[in-house]
mmCIF file of C-alpha atoms in Angstrom:
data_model
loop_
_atom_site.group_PDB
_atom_site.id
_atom_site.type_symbol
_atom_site.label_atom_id
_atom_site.label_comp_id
_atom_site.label_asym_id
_atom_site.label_seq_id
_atom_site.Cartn_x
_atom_site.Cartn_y
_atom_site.Cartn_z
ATOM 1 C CA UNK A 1 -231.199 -25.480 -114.069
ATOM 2 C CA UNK A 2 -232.212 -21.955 -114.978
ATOM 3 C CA UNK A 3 -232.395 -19.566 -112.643
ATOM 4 C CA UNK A 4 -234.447 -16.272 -112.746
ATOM 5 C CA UNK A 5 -231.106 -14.222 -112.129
ATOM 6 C CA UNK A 6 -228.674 -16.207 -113.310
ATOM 7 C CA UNK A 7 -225.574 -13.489 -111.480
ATOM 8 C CA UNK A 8 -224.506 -11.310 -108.457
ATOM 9 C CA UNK A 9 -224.848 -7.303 -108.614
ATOM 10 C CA UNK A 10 -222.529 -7.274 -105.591
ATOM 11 C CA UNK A 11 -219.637 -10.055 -104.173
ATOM 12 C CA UNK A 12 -221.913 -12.377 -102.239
ATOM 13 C CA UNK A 13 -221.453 -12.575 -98.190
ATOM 14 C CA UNK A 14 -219.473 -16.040 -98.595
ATOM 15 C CA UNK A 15 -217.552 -14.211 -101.546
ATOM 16 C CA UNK A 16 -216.320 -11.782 -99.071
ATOM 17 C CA UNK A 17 -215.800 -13.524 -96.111
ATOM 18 C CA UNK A 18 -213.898 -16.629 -97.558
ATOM 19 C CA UNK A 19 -212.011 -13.814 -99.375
ATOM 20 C CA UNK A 20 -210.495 -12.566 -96.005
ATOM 21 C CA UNK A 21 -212.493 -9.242 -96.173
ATOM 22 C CA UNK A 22 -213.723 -7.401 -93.170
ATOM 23 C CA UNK A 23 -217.422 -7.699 -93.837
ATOM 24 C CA UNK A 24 -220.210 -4.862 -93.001
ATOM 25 C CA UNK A 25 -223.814 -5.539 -93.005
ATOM 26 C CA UNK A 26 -226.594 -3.401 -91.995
ATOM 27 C CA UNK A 27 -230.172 -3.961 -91.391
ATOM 28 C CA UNK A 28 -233.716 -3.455 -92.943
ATOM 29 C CA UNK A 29 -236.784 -3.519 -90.850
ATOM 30 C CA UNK A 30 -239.708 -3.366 -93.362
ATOM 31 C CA UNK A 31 -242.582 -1.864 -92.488
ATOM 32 C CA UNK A 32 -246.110 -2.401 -91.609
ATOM 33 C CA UNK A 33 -248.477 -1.804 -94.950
ATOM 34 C CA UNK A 34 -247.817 -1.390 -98.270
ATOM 35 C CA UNK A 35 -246.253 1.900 -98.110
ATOM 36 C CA UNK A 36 -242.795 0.944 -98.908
ATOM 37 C CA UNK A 37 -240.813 4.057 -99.975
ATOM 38 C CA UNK A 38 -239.319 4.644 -96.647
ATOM 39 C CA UNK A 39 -237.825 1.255 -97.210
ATOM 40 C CA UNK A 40 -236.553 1.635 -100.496
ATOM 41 C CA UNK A 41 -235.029 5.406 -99.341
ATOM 42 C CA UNK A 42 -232.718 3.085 -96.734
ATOM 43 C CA UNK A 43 -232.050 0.049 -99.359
ATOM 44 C CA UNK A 44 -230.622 2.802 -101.902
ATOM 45 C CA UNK A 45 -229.149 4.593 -98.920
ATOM 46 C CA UNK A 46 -227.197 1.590 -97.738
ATOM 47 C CA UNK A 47 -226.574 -0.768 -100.683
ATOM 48 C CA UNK A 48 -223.074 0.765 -101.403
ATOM 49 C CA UNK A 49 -222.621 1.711 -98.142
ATOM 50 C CA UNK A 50 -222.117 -2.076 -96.424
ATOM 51 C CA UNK A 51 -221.894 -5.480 -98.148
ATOM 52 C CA UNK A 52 -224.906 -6.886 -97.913
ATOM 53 C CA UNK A 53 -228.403 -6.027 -95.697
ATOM 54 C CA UNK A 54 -229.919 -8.369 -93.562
ATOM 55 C CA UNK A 55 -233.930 -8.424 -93.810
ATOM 56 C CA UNK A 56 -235.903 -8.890 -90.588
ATOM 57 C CA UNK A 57 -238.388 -11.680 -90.782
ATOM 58 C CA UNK A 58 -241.751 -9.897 -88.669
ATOM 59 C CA UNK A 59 -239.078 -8.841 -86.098
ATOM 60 C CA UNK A 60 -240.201 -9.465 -82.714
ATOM 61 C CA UNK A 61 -243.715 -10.953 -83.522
ATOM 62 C CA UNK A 62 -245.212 -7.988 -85.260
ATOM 63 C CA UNK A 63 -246.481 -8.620 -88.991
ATOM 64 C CA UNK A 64 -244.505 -6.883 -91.231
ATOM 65 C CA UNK A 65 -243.692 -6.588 -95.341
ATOM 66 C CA UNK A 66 -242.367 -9.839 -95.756
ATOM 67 C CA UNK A 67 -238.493 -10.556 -95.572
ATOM 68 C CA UNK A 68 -238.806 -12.480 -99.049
ATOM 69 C CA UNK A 69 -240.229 -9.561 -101.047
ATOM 70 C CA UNK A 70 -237.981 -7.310 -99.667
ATOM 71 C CA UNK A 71 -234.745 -9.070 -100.367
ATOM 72 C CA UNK A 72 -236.190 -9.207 -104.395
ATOM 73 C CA UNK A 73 -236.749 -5.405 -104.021
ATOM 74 C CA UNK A 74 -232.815 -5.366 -102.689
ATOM 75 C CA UNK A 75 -231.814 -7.171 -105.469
ATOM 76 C CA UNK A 76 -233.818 -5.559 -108.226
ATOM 77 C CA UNK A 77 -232.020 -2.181 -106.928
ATOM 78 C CA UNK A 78 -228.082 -3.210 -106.832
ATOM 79 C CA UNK A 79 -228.064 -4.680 -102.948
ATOM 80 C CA UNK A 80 -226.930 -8.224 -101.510
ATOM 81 C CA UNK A 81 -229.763 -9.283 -98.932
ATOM 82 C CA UNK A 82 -229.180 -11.713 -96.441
ATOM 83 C CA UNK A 83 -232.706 -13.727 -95.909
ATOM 84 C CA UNK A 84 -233.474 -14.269 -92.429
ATOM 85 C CA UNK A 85 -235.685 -17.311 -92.356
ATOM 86 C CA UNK A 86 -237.948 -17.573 -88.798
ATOM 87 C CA UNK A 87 -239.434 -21.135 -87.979
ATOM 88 C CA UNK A 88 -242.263 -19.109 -85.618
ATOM 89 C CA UNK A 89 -244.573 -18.245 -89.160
ATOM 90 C CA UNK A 90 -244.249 -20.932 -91.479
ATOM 91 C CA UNK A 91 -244.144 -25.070 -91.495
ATOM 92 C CA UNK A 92 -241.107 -26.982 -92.970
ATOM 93 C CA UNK A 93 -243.403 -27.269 -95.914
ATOM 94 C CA UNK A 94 -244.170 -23.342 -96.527
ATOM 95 C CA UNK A 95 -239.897 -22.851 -95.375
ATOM 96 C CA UNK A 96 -239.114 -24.876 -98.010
ATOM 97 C CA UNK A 97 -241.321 -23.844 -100.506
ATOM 98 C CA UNK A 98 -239.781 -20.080 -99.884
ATOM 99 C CA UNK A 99 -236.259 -21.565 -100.034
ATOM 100 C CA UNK A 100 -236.647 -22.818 -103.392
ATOM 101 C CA UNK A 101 -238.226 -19.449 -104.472
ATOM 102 C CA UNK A 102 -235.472 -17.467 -103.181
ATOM 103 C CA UNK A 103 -232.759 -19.630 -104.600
ATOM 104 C CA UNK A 104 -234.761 -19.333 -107.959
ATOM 105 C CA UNK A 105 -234.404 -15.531 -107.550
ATOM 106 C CA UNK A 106 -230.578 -15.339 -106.807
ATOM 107 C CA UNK A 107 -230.221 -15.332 -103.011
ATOM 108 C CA UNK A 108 -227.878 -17.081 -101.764
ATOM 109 C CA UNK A 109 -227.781 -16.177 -97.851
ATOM 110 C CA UNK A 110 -229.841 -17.351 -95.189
ATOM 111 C CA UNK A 111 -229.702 -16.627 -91.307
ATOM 112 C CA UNK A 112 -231.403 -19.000 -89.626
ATOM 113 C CA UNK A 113 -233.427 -18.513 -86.208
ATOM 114 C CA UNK A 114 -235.939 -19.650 -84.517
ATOM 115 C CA UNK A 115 -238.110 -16.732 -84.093
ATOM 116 C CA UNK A 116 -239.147 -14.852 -81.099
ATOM 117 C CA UNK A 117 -242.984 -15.920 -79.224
ATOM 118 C CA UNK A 118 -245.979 -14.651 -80.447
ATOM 119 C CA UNK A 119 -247.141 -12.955 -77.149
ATOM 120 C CA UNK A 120 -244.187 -9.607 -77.433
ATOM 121 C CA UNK A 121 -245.999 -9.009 -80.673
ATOM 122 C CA UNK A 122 -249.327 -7.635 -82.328
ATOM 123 C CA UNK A 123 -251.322 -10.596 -82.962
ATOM 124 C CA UNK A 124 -251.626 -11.948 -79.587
ATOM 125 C CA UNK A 125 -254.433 -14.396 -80.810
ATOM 126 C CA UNK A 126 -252.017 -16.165 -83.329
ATOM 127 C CA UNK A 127 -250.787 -19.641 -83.328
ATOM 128 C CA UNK A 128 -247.001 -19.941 -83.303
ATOM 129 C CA UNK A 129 -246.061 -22.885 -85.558
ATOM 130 C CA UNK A 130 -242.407 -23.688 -84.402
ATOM 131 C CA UNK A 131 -242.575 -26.926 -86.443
ATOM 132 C CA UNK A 132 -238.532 -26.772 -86.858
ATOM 133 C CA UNK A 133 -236.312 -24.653 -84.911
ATOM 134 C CA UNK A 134 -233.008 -23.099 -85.520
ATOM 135 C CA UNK A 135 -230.722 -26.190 -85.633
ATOM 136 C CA UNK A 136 -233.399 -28.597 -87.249
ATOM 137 C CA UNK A 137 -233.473 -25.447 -90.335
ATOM 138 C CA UNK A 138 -229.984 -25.527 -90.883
ATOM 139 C CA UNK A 139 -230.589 -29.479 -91.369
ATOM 140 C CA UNK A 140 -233.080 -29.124 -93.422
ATOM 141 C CA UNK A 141 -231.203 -27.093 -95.708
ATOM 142 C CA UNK A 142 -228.309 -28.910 -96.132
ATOM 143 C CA UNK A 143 -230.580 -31.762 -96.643
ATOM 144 C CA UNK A 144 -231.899 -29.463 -99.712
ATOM 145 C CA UNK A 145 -228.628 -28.896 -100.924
ATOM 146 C CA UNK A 146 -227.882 -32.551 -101.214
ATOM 147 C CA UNK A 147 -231.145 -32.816 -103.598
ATOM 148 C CA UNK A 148 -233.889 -33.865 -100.802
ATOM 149 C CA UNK A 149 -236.595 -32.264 -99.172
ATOM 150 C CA UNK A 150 -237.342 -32.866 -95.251
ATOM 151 C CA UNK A 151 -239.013 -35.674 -96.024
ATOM 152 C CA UNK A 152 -236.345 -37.446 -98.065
ATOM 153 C CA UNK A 153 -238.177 -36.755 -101.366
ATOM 154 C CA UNK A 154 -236.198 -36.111 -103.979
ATOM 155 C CA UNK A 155 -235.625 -32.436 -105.515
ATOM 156 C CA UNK A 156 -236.200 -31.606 -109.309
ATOM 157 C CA UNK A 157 -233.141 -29.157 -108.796
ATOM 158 C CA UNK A 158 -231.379 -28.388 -105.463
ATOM 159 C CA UNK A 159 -230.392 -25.143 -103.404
ATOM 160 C CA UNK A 160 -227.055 -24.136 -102.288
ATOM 161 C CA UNK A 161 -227.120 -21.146 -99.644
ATOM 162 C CA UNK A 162 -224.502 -19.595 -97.345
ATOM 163 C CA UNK A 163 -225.840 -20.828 -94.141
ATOM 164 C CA UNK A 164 -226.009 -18.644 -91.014
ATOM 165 C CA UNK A 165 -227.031 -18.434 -87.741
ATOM 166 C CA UNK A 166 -227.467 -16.543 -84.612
ATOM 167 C CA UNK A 167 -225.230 -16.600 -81.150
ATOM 168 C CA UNK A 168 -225.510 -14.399 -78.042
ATOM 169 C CA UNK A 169 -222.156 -13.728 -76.535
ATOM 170 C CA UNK A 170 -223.948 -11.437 -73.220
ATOM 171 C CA UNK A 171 -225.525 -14.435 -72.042
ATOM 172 C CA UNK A 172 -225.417 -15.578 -68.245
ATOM 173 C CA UNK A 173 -224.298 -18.515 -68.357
ATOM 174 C CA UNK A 174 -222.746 -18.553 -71.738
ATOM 175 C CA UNK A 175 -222.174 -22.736 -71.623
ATOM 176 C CA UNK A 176 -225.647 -23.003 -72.856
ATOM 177 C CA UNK A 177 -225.296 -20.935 -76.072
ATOM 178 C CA UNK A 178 -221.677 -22.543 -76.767
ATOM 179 C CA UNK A 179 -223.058 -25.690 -76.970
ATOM 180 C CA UNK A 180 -226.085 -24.627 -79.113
ATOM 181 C CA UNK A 181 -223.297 -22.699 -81.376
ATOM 182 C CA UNK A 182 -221.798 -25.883 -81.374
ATOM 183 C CA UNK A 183 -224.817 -28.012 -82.620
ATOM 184 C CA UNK A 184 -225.599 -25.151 -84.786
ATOM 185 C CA UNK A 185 -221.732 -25.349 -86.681
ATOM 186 C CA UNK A 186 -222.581 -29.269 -86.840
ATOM 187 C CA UNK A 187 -226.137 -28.835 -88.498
ATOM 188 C CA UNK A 188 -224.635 -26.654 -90.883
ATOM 189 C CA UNK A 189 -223.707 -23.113 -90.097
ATOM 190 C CA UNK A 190 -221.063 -21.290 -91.575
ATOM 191 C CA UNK A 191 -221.288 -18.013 -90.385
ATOM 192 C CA UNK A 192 -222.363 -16.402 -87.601
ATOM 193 C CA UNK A 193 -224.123 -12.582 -86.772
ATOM 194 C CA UNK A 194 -224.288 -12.327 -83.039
ATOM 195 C CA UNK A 195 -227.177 -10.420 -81.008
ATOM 196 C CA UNK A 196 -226.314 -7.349 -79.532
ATOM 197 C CA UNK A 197 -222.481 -6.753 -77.973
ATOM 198 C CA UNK A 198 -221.640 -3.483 -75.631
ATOM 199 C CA UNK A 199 -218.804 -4.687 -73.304
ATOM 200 C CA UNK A 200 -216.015 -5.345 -75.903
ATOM 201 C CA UNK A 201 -214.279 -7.301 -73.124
ATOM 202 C CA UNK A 202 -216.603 -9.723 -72.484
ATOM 203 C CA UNK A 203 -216.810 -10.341 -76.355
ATOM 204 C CA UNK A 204 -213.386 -10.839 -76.739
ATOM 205 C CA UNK A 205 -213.704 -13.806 -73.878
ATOM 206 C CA UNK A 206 -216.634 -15.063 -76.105
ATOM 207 C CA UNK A 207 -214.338 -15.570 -79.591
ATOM 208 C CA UNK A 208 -211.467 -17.067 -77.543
ATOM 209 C CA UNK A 209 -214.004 -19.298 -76.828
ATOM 210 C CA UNK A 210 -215.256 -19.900 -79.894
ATOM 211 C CA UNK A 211 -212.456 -19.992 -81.981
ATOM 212 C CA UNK A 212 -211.634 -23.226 -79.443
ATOM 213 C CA UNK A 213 -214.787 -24.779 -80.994
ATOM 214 C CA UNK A 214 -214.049 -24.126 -84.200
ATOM 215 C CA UNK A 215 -211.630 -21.713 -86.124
ATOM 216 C CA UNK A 216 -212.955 -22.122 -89.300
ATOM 217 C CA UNK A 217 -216.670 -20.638 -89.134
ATOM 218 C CA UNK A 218 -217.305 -17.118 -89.690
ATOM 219 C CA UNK A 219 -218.216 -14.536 -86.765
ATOM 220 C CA UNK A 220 -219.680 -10.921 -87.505
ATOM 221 C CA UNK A 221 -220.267 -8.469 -84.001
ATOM 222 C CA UNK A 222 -223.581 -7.724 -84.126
ATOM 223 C CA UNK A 223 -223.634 -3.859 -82.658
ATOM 224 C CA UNK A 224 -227.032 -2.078 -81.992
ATOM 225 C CA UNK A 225 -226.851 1.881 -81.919
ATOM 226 C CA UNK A 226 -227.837 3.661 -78.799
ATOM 227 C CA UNK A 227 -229.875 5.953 -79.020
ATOM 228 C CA UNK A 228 -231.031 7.199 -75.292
ATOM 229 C CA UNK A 229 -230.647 6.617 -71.664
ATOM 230 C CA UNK A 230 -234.346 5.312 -71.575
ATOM 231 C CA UNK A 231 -233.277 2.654 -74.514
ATOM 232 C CA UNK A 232 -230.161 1.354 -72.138
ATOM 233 C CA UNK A 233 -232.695 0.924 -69.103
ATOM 234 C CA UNK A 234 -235.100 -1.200 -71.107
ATOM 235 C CA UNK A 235 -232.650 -3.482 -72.923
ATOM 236 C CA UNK A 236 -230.884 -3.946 -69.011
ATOM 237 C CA UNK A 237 -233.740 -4.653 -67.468
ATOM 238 C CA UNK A 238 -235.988 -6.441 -70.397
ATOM 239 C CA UNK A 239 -233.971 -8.581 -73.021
ATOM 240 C CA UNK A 240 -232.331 -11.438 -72.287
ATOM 241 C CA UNK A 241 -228.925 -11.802 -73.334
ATOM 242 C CA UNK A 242 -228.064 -7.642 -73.662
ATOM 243 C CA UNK A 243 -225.957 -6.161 -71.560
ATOM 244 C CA UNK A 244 -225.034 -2.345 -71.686
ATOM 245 C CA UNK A 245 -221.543 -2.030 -69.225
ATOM 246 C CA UNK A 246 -221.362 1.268 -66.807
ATOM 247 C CA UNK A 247 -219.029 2.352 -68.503
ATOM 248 C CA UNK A 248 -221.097 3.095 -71.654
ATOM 249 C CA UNK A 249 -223.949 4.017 -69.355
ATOM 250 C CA UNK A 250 -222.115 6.469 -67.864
ATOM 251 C CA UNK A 251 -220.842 7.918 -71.312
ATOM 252 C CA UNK A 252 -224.269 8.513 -72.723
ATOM 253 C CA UNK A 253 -225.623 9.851 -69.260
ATOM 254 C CA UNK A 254 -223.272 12.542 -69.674
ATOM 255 C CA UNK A 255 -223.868 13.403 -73.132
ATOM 256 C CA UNK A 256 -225.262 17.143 -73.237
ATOM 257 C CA UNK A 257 -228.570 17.777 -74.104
ATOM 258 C CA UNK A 258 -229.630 16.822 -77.200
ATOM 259 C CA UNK A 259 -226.335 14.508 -77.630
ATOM 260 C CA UNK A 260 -227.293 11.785 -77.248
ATOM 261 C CA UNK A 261 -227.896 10.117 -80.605
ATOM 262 C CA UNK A 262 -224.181 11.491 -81.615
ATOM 263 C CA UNK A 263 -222.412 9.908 -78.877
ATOM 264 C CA UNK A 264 -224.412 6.936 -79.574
ATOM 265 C CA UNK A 265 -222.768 7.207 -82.899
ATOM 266 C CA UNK A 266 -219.711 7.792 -81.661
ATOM 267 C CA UNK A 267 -219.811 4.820 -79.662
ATOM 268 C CA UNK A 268 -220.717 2.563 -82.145
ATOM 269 C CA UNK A 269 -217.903 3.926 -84.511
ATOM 270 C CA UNK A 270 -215.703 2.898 -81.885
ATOM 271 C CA UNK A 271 -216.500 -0.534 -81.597
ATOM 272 C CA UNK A 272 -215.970 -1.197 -85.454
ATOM 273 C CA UNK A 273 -212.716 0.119 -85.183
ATOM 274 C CA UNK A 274 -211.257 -1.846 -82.792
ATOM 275 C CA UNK A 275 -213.117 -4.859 -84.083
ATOM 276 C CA UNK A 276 -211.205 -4.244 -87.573
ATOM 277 C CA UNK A 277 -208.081 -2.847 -85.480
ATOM 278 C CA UNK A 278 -207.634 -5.899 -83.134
ATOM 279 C CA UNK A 279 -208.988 -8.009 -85.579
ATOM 280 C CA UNK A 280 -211.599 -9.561 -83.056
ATOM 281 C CA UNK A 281 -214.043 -11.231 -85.686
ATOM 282 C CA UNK A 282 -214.054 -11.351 -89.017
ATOM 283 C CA UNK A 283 -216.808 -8.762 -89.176
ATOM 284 C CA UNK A 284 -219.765 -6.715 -88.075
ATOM 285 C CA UNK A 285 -223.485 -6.696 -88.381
ATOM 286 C CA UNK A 286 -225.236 -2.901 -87.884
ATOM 287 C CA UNK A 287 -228.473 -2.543 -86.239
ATOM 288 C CA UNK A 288 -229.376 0.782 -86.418
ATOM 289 C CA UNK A 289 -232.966 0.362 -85.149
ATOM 290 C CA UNK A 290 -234.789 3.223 -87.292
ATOM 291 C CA UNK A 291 -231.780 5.065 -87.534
ATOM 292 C CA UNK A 292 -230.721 3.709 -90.703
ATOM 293 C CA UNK A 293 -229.887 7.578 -92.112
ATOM 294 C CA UNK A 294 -227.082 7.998 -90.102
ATOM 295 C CA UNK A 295 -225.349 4.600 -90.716
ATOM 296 C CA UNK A 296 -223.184 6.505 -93.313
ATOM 297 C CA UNK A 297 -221.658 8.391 -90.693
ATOM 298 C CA UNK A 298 -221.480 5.821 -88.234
ATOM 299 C CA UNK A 299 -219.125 4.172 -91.083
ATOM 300 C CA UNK A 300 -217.507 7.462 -92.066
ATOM 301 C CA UNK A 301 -216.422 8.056 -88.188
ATOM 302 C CA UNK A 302 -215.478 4.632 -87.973
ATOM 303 C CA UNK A 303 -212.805 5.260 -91.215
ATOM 304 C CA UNK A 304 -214.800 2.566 -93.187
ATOM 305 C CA UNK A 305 -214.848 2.504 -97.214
ATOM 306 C CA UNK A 306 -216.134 -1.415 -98.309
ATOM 307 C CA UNK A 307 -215.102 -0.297 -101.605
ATOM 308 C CA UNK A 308 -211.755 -0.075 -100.178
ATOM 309 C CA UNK A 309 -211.631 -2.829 -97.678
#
């Protein structure tokens, strides 16, 4: 088979993490129109500055710049994206379609999720299509990668993608999500990004957990900047499976006037650190939430260089 671009600019995710490397990822949340050079400011901004970027698929219902043309903009400019793929948008048919697309244009990494209801977004008159979900894509793509379609048609050319997936280690109770991270490993996933973790305790009871599951798989801290004491009080008291611990509460609360974004920063470089320091996963997955400029410095305070990791 030919493909469109036949090599890597950058060390792919699985390149990196089957290497042993501490991976970094950040995030790109493209934006609503065609205006797009706000977007490409933060791809050139971040491409050397973390492995790969992750490319939100209409994050949290609202319709955005698709994920797929902004991981080819990614790649066209030197980046690694990492394709999240939502089954809330699109039928197995339309998912598939894209999948061979994107293979076609040299991406090889895929997060896999489910996608969040239509009623938190924009278009509250849509129709969500959830014809697959999280565990049933991962399936279906390993099912491509053996040369078949969901159907059991066979492929004029097959896919192979680093498969990932999402886990939540704040959630109450957690058995739940372990056995969906279980059923997720068995469908398929190799790696994991996890949503949002604040109480670095509680995560480190989460990986001895997992790592009893299996040892193998791959598990990135997902870590969300904060940015404001009215930001903690909605994630607390609004979405599921965030958790922000007093003690972190209390640190931004008493952050001078005007502070706050740097001790948010601050924070944040401390949690890489002792993720690389007490080598708690084998990486970590920046959300900086239309922060992205300061993502540099979040890295520089946290003493990280990729290109000497």
């Amino acid at each position: 088979m030919t493909l469109l671009i036949d090599k890597h600019v950058k060390p792919s995710i699985q390149e990196i993490l089957e290497s042993g490397t501490f991976l970094v990822t950040g995030e790109i949340g493209p934006p609503k129109g065609t205006d797009i050079d706000e977007m490409i400011h933060h791809i050139d901004l971040l491409k050397d500055k973390v492995h790969a970027m992750n490319i939100t698929d209409n994050q949290s219902s609202v319709m955005r710049y698709p994920s797929l043309g902004t991981a080819l903009i990614i790649k066209e400019r030197g980046g690694e994206p990492n394709l999240q793929v939502t089954c809330r948008d699109r039928n197995r048919l339309a998912i598939e379609a894209d999948l061979l697309f994107a293979y076609t244009r040299g991406i090889r990494s895929v997060l896999c999720l489910t996608g969040d209801s239509i009623p938190v977004g924009d278009h509250k008159e849509a129709k969500g299509v959830f014809d697959c979900e999280s565990v049933q894509l991962l399936q279906i793509i390993r099912n491509m990668e053996e040369g078949k379609d969901s159907g059991g048609n066979e492929l004029q050319g097959g896919v192979q993608f680093y498969k990932g997936a999402i886990v939540t280690p704040e959630a109450d109770p957690i058995e739940p999500q372990m056995i969906k991270f279980e059923k997720k490993i068995e469908a398929g996933a190799q790696w994991f990004q996890t949503q949002a973790v604040y109480d670095m305790d509680n995560f480190k009871r989460f990986m001895e957990r997992a790592r009893k599951i299996n040892d193998k798989v791959k598990i990135c801290a997902g870590l969300v900047l904060l940015t404001s004491m009215g930001a903690i009080k909605y994630m607390n008291a609004n979405v599921p499976g965030v958790f922000v611990p007093d003690h972190l509460v209390k640190e931004m609360a008493e952050a001078p006037k005007g502070e706050a974004l740097n001790t948010g920063i601050r924070i944040m470089a401390r949690q890489i650190r002792q993720c690389i320091d007490e080598k708690l996963c084998d990486g970590v997955h920046i959300m900086a939430i239309g922060k992205e400029d300061v993502v540099p410095r979040i890295l520089e305070e946290a003493g990280v260089d990729i290109t000497k990791m």
